[in-house]
Amino acid sequence: MTRLDLDPAPARIGMRPTLARLALLGLVVLGTLWGFNKHFENVATRLQAQEAITDETGQLPPERLALLREASDALREAYGVQLSIVARPGPVSAPPPNPKTLFIGLDTASNAAVVQLPPLLAKALPPELAQSLASGYFDAYLAAGAWPEGLYTGVLAILEALRDQR
């Protein structure tokens, strides 16, 4: 009969595999935290963009709304200017002046517009465009009921003028 000798002491697991597993676990945890951080940054950016443009009339087409949000992002990223738009069927009052906020308010019921240009942005724009935006740019569009087109055209004119200044 053959006798089988079993070693009563359990085999020792080396330190290196344990440290490697801990390091990999740490990387997985860090990767997961990074992914959640990126996700919530994107959510915050989308929410901020949605708050920047308010259409209480429901007349702004979704494609124009998306383009205005992209323009808002471009203004913020390239020039540090926050675009704030409010369209409502009633009086619109400008918020307190902010040197980093371009405010456009449209009262579709009384065909009135309020535009508040930050001082540095007003200086960067061609004088005739800045003057037109401040007094009467949107009047014809509001009177014709085409304010969504006028709003888009105005914001696009601002972006193009700033791009040409570079």
XYZ file of N, CA and C in Angstrom:
498
model
N 0.811 -1.155 0.000
C 0.000 0.000 0.000
C 0.879 1.252 0.000
N 0.498 2.198 -0.830
C 1.290 3.412 -0.943
C 0.706 4.454 -0.007
N 1.610 5.048 0.650
C 1.193 6.073 1.590
C 1.318 7.456 0.938
N 0.300 8.241 1.076
C 0.260 9.571 0.493
C 0.497 10.578 1.608
N 1.543 11.351 1.475
C 1.841 12.376 2.481
C 1.233 13.707 2.043
N 0.417 14.217 2.878
C -0.166 15.535 2.624
C 0.485 16.525 3.569
N 0.847 17.652 3.006
C 1.466 18.691 3.818
C 0.368 19.373 4.627
N 0.446 19.327 5.948
C -0.610 19.915 6.755
C -0.648 21.444 6.687
N 0.446 22.086 6.317
C 0.463 23.553 6.249
C -0.082 23.989 4.882
N -1.028 24.891 4.864
C -1.571 25.357 3.580
C -0.511 26.150 2.816
N -0.632 26.105 1.531
C 0.321 26.836 0.697
C 0.083 28.342 0.881
N 1.160 29.091 0.923
C 1.072 30.538 1.125
C 0.914 31.232 -0.227
N -0.024 32.123 -0.243
C -0.210 32.907 -1.450
C 0.784 34.059 -1.380
N 1.503 34.273 -2.423
C 2.507 35.333 -2.447
C 1.880 36.711 -2.393
N 2.648 37.688 -2.015
C 2.176 39.058 -1.886
C 1.917 39.697 -3.250
N 2.685 39.333 -4.244
C 2.558 39.987 -5.544
C 1.183 39.782 -6.187
N 0.637 38.592 -6.246
C -0.697 38.463 -6.841
C -1.755 39.237 -6.058
N -1.645 39.310 -4.749
C -2.615 40.036 -3.942
C -2.518 41.536 -4.224
N -1.319 42.069 -4.304
C -1.141 43.486 -4.601
C -1.617 43.811 -6.013
N -1.375 42.916 -6.935
C -1.823 43.138 -8.313
C -3.351 43.171 -8.373
N -3.998 42.283 -7.647
C -5.457 42.280 -7.619
C -6.000 43.558 -6.985
N -5.367 44.010 -5.920
C -5.799 45.244 -5.275
C -5.610 46.448 -6.214
N -4.492 46.447 -6.925
C -4.237 47.538 -7.869
C -5.283 47.532 -8.979
N -5.612 46.363 -9.507
C -6.635 46.276 -10.551
C -8.006 46.700 -10.022
N -8.318 46.288 -8.816
C -9.586 46.696 -8.204
C -9.628 48.214 -8.044
N -8.502 48.797 -7.615
C -8.425 50.254 -7.487
C -8.636 50.942 -8.829
N -8.058 50.388 -9.900
C -8.245 50.959 -11.230
C -9.702 50.872 -11.681
N -10.343 49.771 -11.381
C -11.756 49.620 -11.736
C -12.599 50.660 -10.995
N -12.323 50.837 -9.712
C -13.072 51.820 -8.918
C -12.834 53.229 -9.464
N -11.578 53.576 -9.753
C -11.267 54.898 -10.298
C -11.920 55.100 -11.667
N -11.884 54.080 -12.500
C -12.531 54.177 -13.810
C -14.031 54.395 -13.690
N -14.653 53.712 -12.756
C -16.087 53.864 -12.528
C -16.407 55.275 -12.035
N -15.618 55.772 -11.102
C -15.826 57.133 -10.601
C -15.633 58.156 -11.715
N -14.636 57.964 -12.556
C -14.400 58.879 -13.670
C -15.591 58.864 -14.629
N -16.114 57.672 -14.926
C -17.268 57.548 -15.815
C -18.494 58.255 -15.258
N -18.765 58.095 -13.967
C -19.895 58.782 -13.351
C -19.694 60.291 -13.395
N -18.471 60.743 -13.140
C -18.174 62.173 -13.184
C -18.446 62.738 -14.571
N -17.991 62.087 -15.618
C -18.225 62.543 -16.985
C -19.719 62.566 -17.301
N -20.422 61.529 -16.884
C -21.859 61.456 -17.129
C -22.580 62.647 -16.501
N -22.277 62.935 -15.239
C -22.972 64.017 -14.557
C -22.532 65.391 -15.054
N -21.308 65.522 -15.557
C -20.902 66.770 -16.216
C -21.748 66.998 -17.462
N -21.958 65.948 -18.238
C -22.789 66.060 -19.442
C -24.226 66.406 -19.097
N -24.755 65.807 -18.052
C -26.122 66.115 -17.620
C -26.212 67.574 -17.186
N -25.226 68.044 -16.431
C -25.227 69.436 -15.975
C -25.139 70.401 -17.152
N -24.333 70.071 -18.137
C -24.205 70.920 -19.325
C -25.520 70.991 -20.083
N -26.192 69.840 -20.245
C -27.475 69.834 -20.945
C -28.523 70.634 -20.187
N -28.559 70.499 -18.874
C -29.531 71.248 -18.070
C -29.256 72.743 -18.136
N -27.988 73.121 -18.107
C -27.638 74.528 -18.198
C -28.053 75.097 -19.551
N -27.845 74.331 -20.604
C -28.237 74.790 -21.943
C -29.751 74.925 -22.055
N -30.484 74.018 -21.420
C -31.942 74.085 -21.472
C -32.457 75.294 -20.716
N -31.804 75.654 -19.616
C -32.236 76.808 -18.838
C -31.930 78.107 -19.563
N -30.923 78.116 -20.436
C -30.508 79.339 -21.110
C -31.551 79.803 -22.112
N -32.354 78.907 -22.645
C -33.340 79.257 -23.666
C -34.718 78.823 -23.181
N -35.579 79.805 -22.970
C -36.920 79.531 -22.480
C -37.941 80.008 -23.509
N -38.762 79.076 -23.984
C -39.824 79.412 -24.931
C -41.161 79.055 -24.301
N -41.809 80.049 -23.727
C -43.102 79.817 -23.092
C -44.242 79.804 -24.107
N -43.949 80.177 -25.349
C -44.982 80.193 -26.378
C -45.145 78.830 -27.030
N -44.119 78.026 -27.019
C -44.145 76.720 -27.679
C -44.051 76.812 -29.189
N -43.697 77.970 -29.720
C -43.633 78.166 -31.164
C -42.244 77.942 -31.749
N -41.241 77.834 -30.919
C -39.880 77.645 -31.408
C -39.713 76.197 -31.858
N -39.467 75.972 -33.157
C -39.326 74.595 -33.643
C -38.146 73.887 -32.976
N -38.262 72.578 -32.774
C -37.190 71.843 -32.090
C -35.829 71.985 -32.770
N -35.804 72.035 -34.111
C -34.510 72.156 -34.792
C -33.883 73.527 -34.544
N -34.702 74.585 -34.467
C -34.185 75.925 -34.154
C -33.721 75.984 -32.700
N -34.469 75.343 -31.825
C -34.087 75.297 -30.424
C -32.733 74.609 -30.263
N -32.547 73.501 -30.971
C -31.269 72.787 -30.910
C -30.141 73.660 -31.451
N -30.383 74.365 -32.543
C -29.350 75.234 -33.117
C -29.022 76.399 -32.181
N -30.032 76.942 -31.523
C -29.778 78.020 -30.567
C -28.978 77.521 -29.365
N -29.240 76.306 -28.939
C -28.454 75.727 -27.833
C -27.008 75.517 -28.249
N -26.802 75.077 -29.496
C -25.433 74.933 -29.998
C -24.745 76.291 -30.071
N -25.470 77.318 -30.501
C -24.910 78.664 -30.555
C -24.574 79.160 -29.148
N -25.426 78.841 -28.194
C -25.167 79.216 -26.803
C -23.885 78.558 -26.306
N -23.716 77.278 -26.620
C -22.488 76.573 -26.236
C -21.270 77.207 -26.896
N -21.394 77.547 -28.174
C -20.272 78.147 -28.905
C -19.894 79.505 -28.303
N -20.888 80.322 -27.976
C -20.612 81.620 -27.355
C -19.914 81.456 -26.008
N -20.385 80.509 -25.226
C -19.802 80.295 -23.905
C -18.377 79.765 -24.008
N -18.158 78.791 -24.884
C -16.830 78.179 -24.983
C -15.808 79.101 -25.642
N -16.194 79.787 -26.708
C -15.234 80.594 -27.460
C -15.023 81.988 -26.862
N -16.090 82.572 -26.285
C -15.998 83.966 -25.865
C -16.321 84.192 -24.386
N -16.754 83.172 -23.684
C -17.082 83.320 -22.270
C -18.364 84.087 -22.027
N -19.238 84.130 -23.036
C -20.510 84.864 -22.925
C -21.652 83.862 -22.814
N -22.477 84.050 -21.808
C -23.645 83.198 -21.606
C -24.824 83.791 -22.361
N -25.460 83.008 -23.208
C -26.638 83.453 -23.952
C -27.885 83.076 -23.156
N -28.744 84.069 -22.919
C -29.997 83.833 -22.209
C -31.129 84.371 -23.079
N -32.077 83.492 -23.423
C -33.194 83.872 -24.288
C -34.501 83.535 -23.582
N -35.413 84.491 -23.588
C -36.752 84.268 -23.036
C -37.757 84.745 -24.070
N -38.648 83.856 -24.476
C -39.748 84.214 -25.373
C -41.041 83.855 -24.657
N -41.899 84.856 -24.493
C -43.168 84.598 -23.795
C -44.253 85.492 -24.350
N -45.503 85.071 -24.202
C -46.620 85.901 -24.672
C -47.032 86.902 -23.603
N -46.107 87.710 -23.204
C -46.356 88.694 -22.169
C -45.095 89.497 -21.929
N -45.157 90.430 -20.983
C -44.007 91.310 -20.738
C -42.746 90.538 -20.351
N -41.643 91.025 -20.877
C -40.337 90.454 -20.564
C -39.476 91.572 -20.013
N -38.890 91.328 -18.856
C -37.981 92.332 -18.298
C -36.579 91.734 -18.242
N -35.625 92.586 -18.504
C -34.235 92.144 -18.509
C -33.774 91.879 -17.084
N -32.923 90.877 -16.905
C -32.360 90.627 -15.577
C -31.354 91.728 -15.232
N -30.865 91.745 -14.019
C -29.819 92.724 -13.686
C -28.641 92.564 -14.646
N -28.026 93.661 -15.064
C -26.914 93.567 -16.021
C -25.795 92.670 -15.502
N -25.297 91.850 -16.410
C -24.195 90.949 -16.102
C -23.190 91.086 -17.243
N -21.930 91.377 -16.945
C -20.952 91.593 -18.016
C -20.641 90.347 -18.839
N -21.189 89.212 -18.466
C -20.928 87.988 -19.212
C -22.188 87.360 -19.779
N -23.311 88.060 -19.754
C -24.569 87.489 -20.232
C -25.187 88.362 -21.314
N -25.479 87.720 -22.448
C -26.234 88.344 -23.532
C -27.684 87.912 -23.343
N -28.556 88.872 -23.069
C -29.959 88.564 -22.827
C -30.804 89.042 -23.996
N -31.664 88.155 -24.496
C -32.640 88.505 -25.524
C -34.006 88.075 -25.003
N -34.896 89.044 -24.821
C -36.243 88.760 -24.354
C -37.250 89.199 -25.401
N -38.159 88.309 -25.750
C -39.170 88.611 -26.766
C -40.571 88.472 -26.175
N -41.346 89.548 -26.268
C -42.743 89.540 -25.856
C -43.560 89.379 -27.135
N -44.038 88.170 -27.384
C -44.728 87.894 -28.648
C -46.137 88.473 -28.699
N -46.717 88.793 -27.555
C -48.071 89.355 -27.543
C -48.066 90.824 -27.963
N -47.126 91.585 -27.451
C -47.078 93.015 -27.790
C -45.964 93.332 -28.782
N -45.338 92.308 -29.342
C -44.282 92.482 -30.345
C -43.164 93.413 -29.865
N -42.694 93.160 -28.655
C -41.614 93.959 -28.082
C -40.415 93.063 -27.799
N -39.241 93.639 -27.925
C -38.006 92.904 -27.660
C -37.132 93.694 -26.699
N -36.459 92.957 -25.831
C -35.496 93.551 -24.908
C -34.176 92.825 -25.141
N -33.147 93.584 -25.483
C -31.826 93.002 -25.706
C -30.848 93.702 -24.784
N -30.082 92.905 -24.070
C -29.081 93.442 -23.160
C -27.724 92.864 -23.556
N -26.914 93.694 -24.190
C -25.583 93.275 -24.636
C -24.555 93.581 -23.551
N -23.690 92.628 -23.229
C -22.597 92.951 -22.315
C -21.696 94.011 -22.960
N -21.133 94.918 -22.186
C -20.337 96.013 -22.755
C -19.202 95.550 -23.671
N -18.459 94.542 -23.273
C -17.348 94.079 -24.120
C -17.857 93.447 -25.411
N -18.963 92.755 -25.339
C -19.538 92.162 -26.545
C -20.037 93.256 -27.479
N -20.646 94.291 -26.926
C -21.134 95.403 -27.745
C -19.973 96.084 -28.474
N -18.825 96.189 -27.818
C -17.649 96.794 -28.453
C -17.045 95.885 -29.513
N -17.189 94.578 -29.324
C -16.609 93.626 -30.274
C -17.442 93.502 -31.548
N -18.719 93.824 -31.456
C -19.601 93.737 -32.622
C -19.466 94.989 -33.477
N -19.766 94.883 -34.758
C -19.823 96.092 -35.578
C -20.857 97.058 -34.977
N -20.571 98.356 -34.952
C -21.475 99.316 -34.289
C -22.915 99.267 -34.812
N -23.075 99.064 -36.134
C -24.440 99.046 -36.673
C -25.215 97.815 -36.201
N -24.537 96.691 -36.043
C -25.214 95.485 -35.541
C -25.584 95.661 -34.071
N -24.665 96.160 -33.272
C -24.940 96.374 -31.845
C -26.099 97.348 -31.668
N -26.107 98.419 -32.458
C -27.188 99.409 -32.368
C -28.521 98.802 -32.810
N -28.480 98.031 -33.885
C -29.691 97.401 -34.407
C -30.275 96.408 -33.398
N -29.408 95.604 -32.782
C -29.875 94.639 -31.780
C -30.507 95.347 -30.585
N -29.905 96.439 -30.177
C -30.406 97.160 -29.005
C -31.710 97.892 -29.288
N -31.951 98.233 -30.567
C -33.170 99.005 -30.844
C -33.780 98.633 -32.189
N -34.629 97.639 -32.189
C -35.454 97.384 -33.360
C -35.099 96.213 -34.250
N -34.061 95.468 -33.959
C -33.681 94.357 -34.824
C -34.817 93.346 -34.976
N -35.495 93.049 -33.885
C -36.510 91.992 -33.885
C -37.912 92.494 -34.220
N -38.098 93.796 -34.354
C -39.441 94.366 -34.571
C -40.141 93.801 -35.809
N -39.454 93.775 -36.940
C -40.077 93.284 -38.178
C -40.416 91.801 -38.069
N -39.539 91.029 -37.441
C -39.798 89.595 -37.272
C -40.998 89.364 -36.355
N -41.078 90.125 -35.271
C -42.206 89.988 -34.346
C -43.512 90.387 -35.015
N -43.496 91.477 -35.781
C -44.708 91.946 -36.456
C -45.207 90.929 -37.483
N -44.265 90.224 -38.138
C -44.644 89.231 -39.147
C -44.947 87.865 -38.526
N -44.757 87.732 -37.214
C -44.982 86.437 -36.560
C -43.865 85.442 -36.833
N -42.746 85.932 -37.321
C -41.602 85.068 -37.657
C -40.470 85.256 -36.655
N -40.816 85.466 -35.398
C -39.783 85.710 -34.405
C -38.804 84.555 -34.228
N -39.213 83.255 -34.385
C -38.205 82.197 -34.262
C -37.080 82.354 -35.298
N -37.459 82.713 -36.521
C -36.455 82.927 -37.562
C -35.592 84.146 -37.233
N -36.225 85.211 -36.759
C -35.486 86.414 -36.396
C -34.526 86.176 -35.248
N -34.958 85.387 -34.290
C -34.098 85.062 -33.155
C -32.867 84.300 -33.623
N -33.097 83.295 -34.443
C -31.985 82.506 -34.973
C -31.059 83.376 -35.821
N -31.634 84.199 -36.678
C -30.841 85.069 -37.539
C -30.007 86.047 -36.715
N -30.585 86.600 -35.669
C -29.868 87.545 -34.810
C -28.692 86.899 -34.099
N -28.923 85.723 -33.538
C -27.846 85.030 -32.826
C -26.755 84.613 -33.812
N -27.159 84.165 -34.982
C -26.181 83.793 -36.014
C -25.374 85.011 -36.463
N -26.026 86.163 -36.604
C -25.312 87.393 -36.990
C -24.269 87.771 -35.936
N -24.608 87.581 -34.674
C -23.658 87.865 -33.588
C -22.453 86.938 -33.688
N -22.717 85.640 -33.853
C -21.615 84.676 -33.955
C -20.717 84.963 -35.150
N -21.314 85.270 -36.295
C -20.523 85.549 -37.491
C -19.705 86.821 -37.334
N -20.279 87.843 -36.713
C -19.548 89.089 -36.493
C -18.362 88.868 -35.559
N -18.565 88.062 -34.521
C -17.467 87.775 -33.588
C -16.389 86.940 -34.271
N -16.806 85.998 -35.082
C -15.838 85.162 -35.804
C -15.014 86.000 -36.779
N -15.652 86.967 -37.416
C -14.940 87.833 -38.358
C -13.954 88.755 -37.658
N -14.184 89.040 -36.378
C -13.285 89.913 -35.608
C -11.978 89.220 -35.241
N -11.954 87.912 -35.275
C -10.750 87.167 -34.866
C -9.656 87.332 -35.845
